[in-house]
């Protein structure tokens, strides 16, 4: 795993955006895996800026989002479909039919999950997956002790995730759905590249456990230690508990030209 420590979320997001842009320029029909939540917002703003000012072209790009709440329709204020439409898709030249978010209103959830997996496979697999991390170490909504082999399926959120996400529901935990559809950890590990973003002191514990702790399902993100191409973009606050932070800075600063892609 490559650890990239930047001064703040803005710089970390811009570095991550450069990796996404490089892929989209090299492969205009790239398949991107996308995340929601507060973390990727600055990344999406930077991609929108690159689209407007540098002509970054999304016309052939295909996307698959990680997750969606069960029971929220696409037009619900807090649905992840609406989040993506408002914060990214409506502001770039992507074709809406090329964007995919699990259907939180599916009548047959297992069938919808299987179809989602099939759609990813039919698209040729995910080239680059964007990830955030929960304060409990979840990726997508794969909560602690999720199977590392899991595929897209229904999951129950932990109480901690419900409490963390209540801020999007006016602070009212009772409004946060307890169930979701999420890509599995196996699905995420199949992506050819994973880039995880984590900003702020409340992510420091999970970041340290992910990077320097044992690989264990109690800390789902730690599986990225086994991914052949994973980059972690963090700010100084999220890097606080890393034992080898100075080493990661030294590696990044001394990266040879041919390796410099962020
Ligand atoms: C969202 C997702 C989650 C979030 C995580 C962090 O699609 O998959 O894993 O990335 O809960 O959320 P924020 O960024 O709001 O702290």
Coordinates of N, CA, C and O in Angstrom, one line a residue, residues 15-116:
X15 N -4.4 15.4 -5.2 CA -3.5 14.3 -5.6 C -4.2 13.1 -6.1 O -3.9 12.4 -7.1
X16 N -5.3 12.7 -5.4 CA -6.1 11.6 -5.8 C -6.8 11.8 -7.1 O -6.9 11.0 -8.0
X17 N -7.3 13.1 -7.3 CA -7.9 13.4 -8.6 C -7.0 13.3 -9.8 O -7.4 12.9 -10.9
X18 N -5.7 13.6 -9.6 CA -4.7 13.4 -10.6 C -4.6 12.0 -11.1 O -4.4 11.7 -12.2
X19 N -4.7 11.1 -10.1 CA -4.6 9.6 -10.4 C -5.9 9.2 -11.3 O -5.7 8.5 -12.3
X20 N -7.0 9.7 -10.8 CA -8.3 9.4 -11.6 C -8.2 10.0 -13.0 O -8.5 9.3 -14.0
X21 N -7.7 11.2 -13.1 CA -7.7 11.9 -14.4 C -6.7 11.2 -15.3 O -6.9 11.1 -16.5
X22 N -5.6 10.8 -14.8 CA -4.6 10.1 -15.6 C -5.2 8.8 -16.2 O -5.0 8.6 -17.4
X23 N -5.9 8.1 -15.4 CA -6.6 6.9 -15.9 C -7.6 7.2 -17.0 O -7.6 6.6 -18.1
X24 N -8.4 8.2 -16.8 CA -9.5 8.6 -17.7 C -8.9 9.1 -19.0 O -9.4 8.8 -20.1
X25 N -7.8 9.8 -18.9 CA -7.1 10.3 -20.2 C -6.5 9.1 -20.9 O -6.6 9.0 -22.2
X26 N -6.0 8.1 -20.2 CA -5.3 7.0 -20.9 C -6.4 6.0 -21.4 O -6.2 5.3 -22.4
X27 N -7.5 5.9 -20.7 CA -8.5 4.9 -21.0 C -9.9 5.6 -20.9 O -10.5 5.6 -19.9
X28 N -10.3 6.3 -22.0 CA -11.5 7.1 -22.0 C -12.8 6.4 -21.5 O -13.7 6.9 -21.0
X29 N -12.8 5.0 -21.7 CA -14.0 4.3 -21.3 C -13.7 3.5 -20.0 O -14.2 2.4 -19.8
X30 N -12.9 4.1 -19.2 CA -12.5 3.5 -17.9 C -13.8 3.2 -17.0 O -14.8 3.9 -17.1
X31 N -13.7 2.2 -16.2 CA -14.8 1.8 -15.3 C -14.3 2.3 -13.9 O -13.3 1.8 -13.4
X32 N -15.0 3.3 -13.3 CA -14.7 3.8 -12.0 C -15.7 3.3 -11.0 O -16.9 3.2 -11.2
X33 N -15.1 2.9 -9.8 CA -15.9 2.6 -8.7 C -16.0 3.8 -7.8 O -14.9 4.4 -7.6
X34 N -17.1 4.2 -7.3 CA -17.2 5.5 -6.6 C -17.8 5.3 -5.2 O -18.5 4.4 -5.0
X35 N -17.5 6.3 -4.4 CA -18.0 6.3 -3.0 C -18.8 7.6 -2.7 O -18.7 8.5 -3.5
X36 N -19.5 7.5 -1.6 CA -20.3 8.7 -1.2 C -19.7 9.2 0.1 O -18.6 8.8 0.5
X37 N -20.5 9.9 0.9 CA -20.1 10.4 2.2 C -19.3 11.8 2.0 O -19.2 12.3 0.9
X38 N -18.9 12.3 3.1 CA -18.2 13.6 3.0 C -16.8 13.6 2.4 O -16.4 14.5 1.8
X39 N -16.1 12.5 2.6 CA -14.7 12.4 2.2 C -14.5 12.7 0.7 O -13.6 13.5 0.4
X40 N -15.2 12.1 -0.2 CA -14.8 12.3 -1.6 C -15.4 13.6 -2.2 O -15.1 13.8 -3.4
X41 N -16.0 14.4 -1.4 CA -16.6 15.6 -2.0 C -15.6 16.5 -2.7 O -15.8 17.1 -3.7
X42 N -14.4 16.7 -2.0 CA -13.4 17.5 -2.5 C -12.8 16.9 -3.8 O -12.4 17.6 -4.7
X43 N -12.7 15.6 -3.8 CA -12.2 14.9 -5.0 C -13.1 15.2 -6.2 O -12.7 15.5 -7.3
X44 N -14.4 15.0 -5.9 CA -15.4 15.3 -7.0 C -15.4 16.7 -7.5 O -15.5 17.0 -8.7
X45 N -15.2 17.6 -6.5 CA -15.1 19.1 -6.9 C -13.9 19.3 -7.9 O -14.0 20.0 -8.9
X46 N -12.8 18.6 -7.5 CA -11.6 18.8 -8.4 C -11.8 18.1 -9.7 O -11.3 18.6 -10.8
X47 N -12.5 17.0 -9.8 CA -12.7 16.3 -11.1 C -13.7 17.2 -11.9 O -13.5 17.4 -13.2
X48 N -14.6 17.9 -11.3 CA -15.5 18.8 -12.0 C -14.7 20.0 -12.5 O -14.9 20.4 -13.7
X49 N -13.8 20.5 -11.7 CA -12.9 21.6 -12.2 C -12.1 21.1 -13.4 O -12.0 21.9 -14.4
X50 N -11.5 19.9 -13.3 CA -10.7 19.4 -14.4 C -11.6 19.3 -15.7 O -11.1 19.5 -16.8
X51 N -12.8 18.9 -15.5 CA -13.7 18.8 -16.6 C -14.0 20.1 -17.3 O -13.8 20.3 -18.5
X52 N -14.3 21.1 -16.4 CA -14.6 22.5 -16.9 C -13.4 23.2 -17.5 O -13.5 23.9 -18.5
X53 N -12.2 23.1 -16.8 CA -11.1 23.9 -17.2 C -10.1 23.2 -18.0 O -9.3 23.8 -18.8
X54 N -10.0 21.9 -17.9 CA -9.0 21.1 -18.7 C -9.6 20.1 -19.7 O -8.9 19.3 -20.3
X55 N -10.9 20.2 -19.8 CA -11.6 19.3 -20.8 C -11.5 17.8 -20.4 O -11.6 17.0 -21.3
X56 N -11.4 17.5 -19.2 CA -11.4 16.1 -18.8 C -12.7 15.5 -19.2 O -13.8 15.9 -18.8
X57 N -12.7 14.4 -20.0 CA -13.9 13.9 -20.7 C -14.4 12.6 -20.1 O -13.7 11.6 -20.0
X58 N -15.6 12.7 -19.7 CA -16.3 11.5 -19.0 C -17.3 10.9 -19.9 O -18.1 10.1 -19.4
X59 N -17.3 11.3 -21.2 CA -18.4 10.8 -22.0 C -18.5 9.3 -22.2 O -19.6 8.8 -22.5
X60 N -17.4 8.6 -22.1 CA -17.4 7.2 -22.2 C -17.2 6.4 -20.9 O -17.1 5.2 -20.9
X61 N -17.0 7.2 -19.9 CA -16.7 6.6 -18.5 C -17.9 5.9 -18.0 O -19.1 6.3 -18.2
X62 N -17.7 4.7 -17.3 CA -18.8 4.0 -16.7 C -18.5 4.0 -15.2 O -17.3 3.9 -14.8
X63 N -19.5 4.1 -14.4 CA -19.3 4.1 -12.9 C -20.2 3.1 -12.2 O -21.3 2.8 -12.6
X64 N -19.7 2.6 -11.1 CA -20.4 1.7 -10.2 C -20.2 2.3 -8.8 O -19.1 2.4 -8.3
X65 N -21.3 2.6 -8.1 CA -21.1 3.1 -6.7 C -21.0 1.9 -5.7 O -21.6 0.8 -6.0
X66 N -20.4 2.1 -4.6 CA -20.2 1.1 -3.6 C -21.5 0.6 -3.0 O -21.7 -0.6 -2.8
X67 N -22.4 1.5 -2.7 CA -23.5 1.1 -1.8 C -24.7 2.1 -1.9 O -24.6 3.1 -2.5
X68 N -25.7 1.6 -1.2 CA -27.0 2.4 -1.1 C -27.8 1.9 0.1 O -27.7 0.7 0.5
X69 N -28.5 2.8 0.7 CA -29.4 2.5 1.8 C -30.6 1.7 1.3 O -31.2 2.1 0.3
X70 N -31.0 0.7 2.0 CA -32.2 0.0 1.7 C -33.4 0.8 2.1 O -33.4 1.3 3.2
X71 N -34.4 1.0 1.2 CA -35.6 1.7 1.6 C -35.6 3.2 1.2 O -36.6 3.8 1.4
X72 N -34.5 3.7 0.7 CA -34.4 5.0 0.2 C -34.6 5.0 -1.3 O -33.8 4.4 -2.0
X73 N -35.5 5.7 -1.8 CA -35.7 5.8 -3.3 C -34.6 6.7 -3.9 O -34.0 7.5 -3.2
X74 N -34.5 6.6 -5.2 CA -33.4 7.4 -5.9 C -33.5 8.9 -5.6 O -32.5 9.6 -5.6
X75 N -34.7 9.4 -5.5 CA -34.9 10.8 -5.3 C -34.9 11.2 -3.8 O -35.1 12.4 -3.5
X76 N -34.8 10.3 -2.9 CA -34.7 10.7 -1.4 C -33.5 11.6 -1.2 O -32.4 11.3 -1.8
X77 N -33.7 12.6 -0.4 CA -32.6 13.5 -0.1 C -31.3 12.9 0.3 O -30.2 13.4 0.0
X78 N -31.4 11.8 1.0 CA -30.1 11.1 1.5 C -29.8 9.9 0.7 O -28.9 9.1 1.2
X79 N -30.4 9.6 -0.4 CA -30.0 8.4 -1.2 C -28.7 8.7 -1.8 O -28.4 9.8 -2.1
X80 N -27.9 7.6 -2.0 CA -26.6 7.8 -2.6 C -26.7 8.1 -4.1 O -25.9 8.7 -4.7
X81 N -27.8 7.6 -4.7 CA -28.1 7.9 -6.1 C -28.2 9.5 -6.3 O -27.6 10.1 -7.1
X82 N -29.0 10.1 -5.4 CA -29.2 11.5 -5.5 C -27.9 12.3 -5.2 O -27.5 13.2 -5.8
X83 N -27.2 11.8 -4.2 CA -25.9 12.3 -3.8 C -25.0 12.4 -5.0 O -24.3 13.4 -5.3
X84 N -24.9 11.3 -5.7 CA -24.0 11.2 -6.9 C -24.5 12.1 -8.0 O -23.6 12.8 -8.7
X85 N -25.8 12.1 -8.3 CA -26.3 13.0 -9.3 C -26.0 14.4 -9.0 O -25.5 15.2 -9.9
X86 N -26.2 14.8 -7.8 CA -26.0 16.3 -7.4 C -24.5 16.7 -7.3 O -24.1 17.7 -7.8
X87 N -23.7 15.8 -6.7 CA -22.3 16.2 -6.4 C -21.3 15.9 -7.5 O -20.2 16.3 -7.5
X88 N -21.7 15.1 -8.5 CA -20.8 14.8 -9.6 C -21.5 14.7 -11.0 O -21.2 15.4 -11.9
X89 N -22.4 13.7 -11.1 CA -22.8 13.3 -12.5 C -23.5 14.5 -13.2 O -23.2 14.7 -14.4
X90 N -24.2 15.4 -12.5 CA -24.9 16.5 -13.2 C -23.9 17.6 -13.6 O -24.2 18.5 -14.3
X91 N -22.7 17.5 -13.1 CA -21.7 18.6 -13.3 C -20.6 18.2 -14.3 O -19.6 18.9 -14.5
X92 N -20.6 16.9 -14.8 CA -19.7 16.5 -15.8 C -20.4 15.9 -17.0 O -21.7 15.8 -16.9
X93 N -19.7 15.6 -18.0 CA -20.4 15.1 -19.2 C -20.6 13.6 -19.3 O -20.4 13.0 -20.3
X94 N -20.9 13.0 -18.1 CA -21.1 11.5 -18.1 C -22.5 11.2 -18.6 O -23.4 12.0 -18.4
X95 N -22.7 10.1 -19.2 CA -24.0 9.7 -19.6 C -24.7 9.0 -18.4 O -24.1 8.0 -17.8
X96 N -25.8 9.5 -18.0 CA -26.4 8.9 -16.8 C -26.7 7.4 -16.9 O -26.6 6.7 -15.9
X97 N -26.9 6.9 -18.1 CA -27.1 5.5 -18.3 C -25.9 4.7 -18.0 O -25.9 3.5 -17.9
X98 N -24.7 5.3 -18.0 CA -23.4 4.7 -17.7 C -23.1 4.6 -16.3 O -22.1 4.2 -15.8
X99 N -24.0 5.2 -15.4 CA -23.7 5.3 -14.0 C -24.6 4.3 -13.3 O -25.8 4.1 -13.7
X100 N -24.1 3.6 -12.3 CA -24.8 2.6 -11.6 C -24.7 2.8 -10.1 O -23.6 3.0 -9.6
X101 N -25.8 2.7 -9.4 CA -25.8 2.8 -7.9 C -26.8 1.6 -7.5 O -27.8 1.5 -8.2
X102 N -26.4 0.8 -6.5 CA -27.4 -0.3 -6.2 C -28.8 0.3 -5.9 O -28.9 1.5 -5.4
X103 N -29.8 -0.5 -6.2 CA -31.2 0.0 -6.1 C -31.7 -0.3 -4.7 O -32.0 -1.5 -4.3
X104 N -31.8 0.7 -3.8 CA -32.3 0.5 -2.5 C -33.7 0.2 -2.3 O -34.2 -0.2 -1.3
X105 N -34.5 0.2 -3.5 CA -35.9 -0.1 -3.4 C -36.2 -1.4 -4.1 O -37.3 -1.8 -4.4
X106 N -35.1 -2.2 -4.5 CA -35.3 -3.4 -5.2 C -36.2 -4.4 -4.4 O -36.1 -4.5 -3.2
X107 N -37.2 -5.0 -5.2 CA -38.1 -5.9 -4.5 C -37.4 -7.2 -4.1 O -37.6 -7.7 -3.0
X108 N -36.5 -7.6 -5.0 CA -35.8 -8.9 -4.7 C -34.3 -8.5 -4.5 O -33.5 -8.4 -5.5
X109 N -33.9 -8.2 -3.3 CA -32.6 -7.7 -3.0 C -31.5 -8.6 -3.5 O -30.5 -8.2 -4.2
X110 N -31.6 -9.9 -3.1 CA -30.5 -10.8 -3.5 C -30.3 -10.9 -5.1 O -29.2 -10.9 -5.6
X111 N -31.4 -10.8 -5.8 CA -31.4 -10.8 -7.3 C -30.7 -9.5 -7.8 O -29.9 -9.5 -8.7
X112 N -31.1 -8.4 -7.1 CA -30.5 -7.1 -7.5 C -29.0 -7.1 -7.3 O -28.2 -6.6 -8.0
X113 N -28.6 -7.7 -6.2 CA -27.1 -7.8 -5.8 C -26.4 -8.6 -6.9 O -25.3 -8.2 -7.3
X114 N -27.0 -9.8 -7.2 CA -26.3 -10.6 -8.2 C -26.3 -9.9 -9.6 O -25.2 -10.0 -10.3
X115 N -27.3 -9.2 -9.9 CA -27.3 -8.4 -11.2 C -26.3 -7.3 -11.2 O -25.6 -7.0 -12.2
X116 N -26.1 -6.7 -10.0 CA -25.0 -5.7 -9.9 C -23.6 -6.3 -10.1 O -22.8 -5.7 -10.9

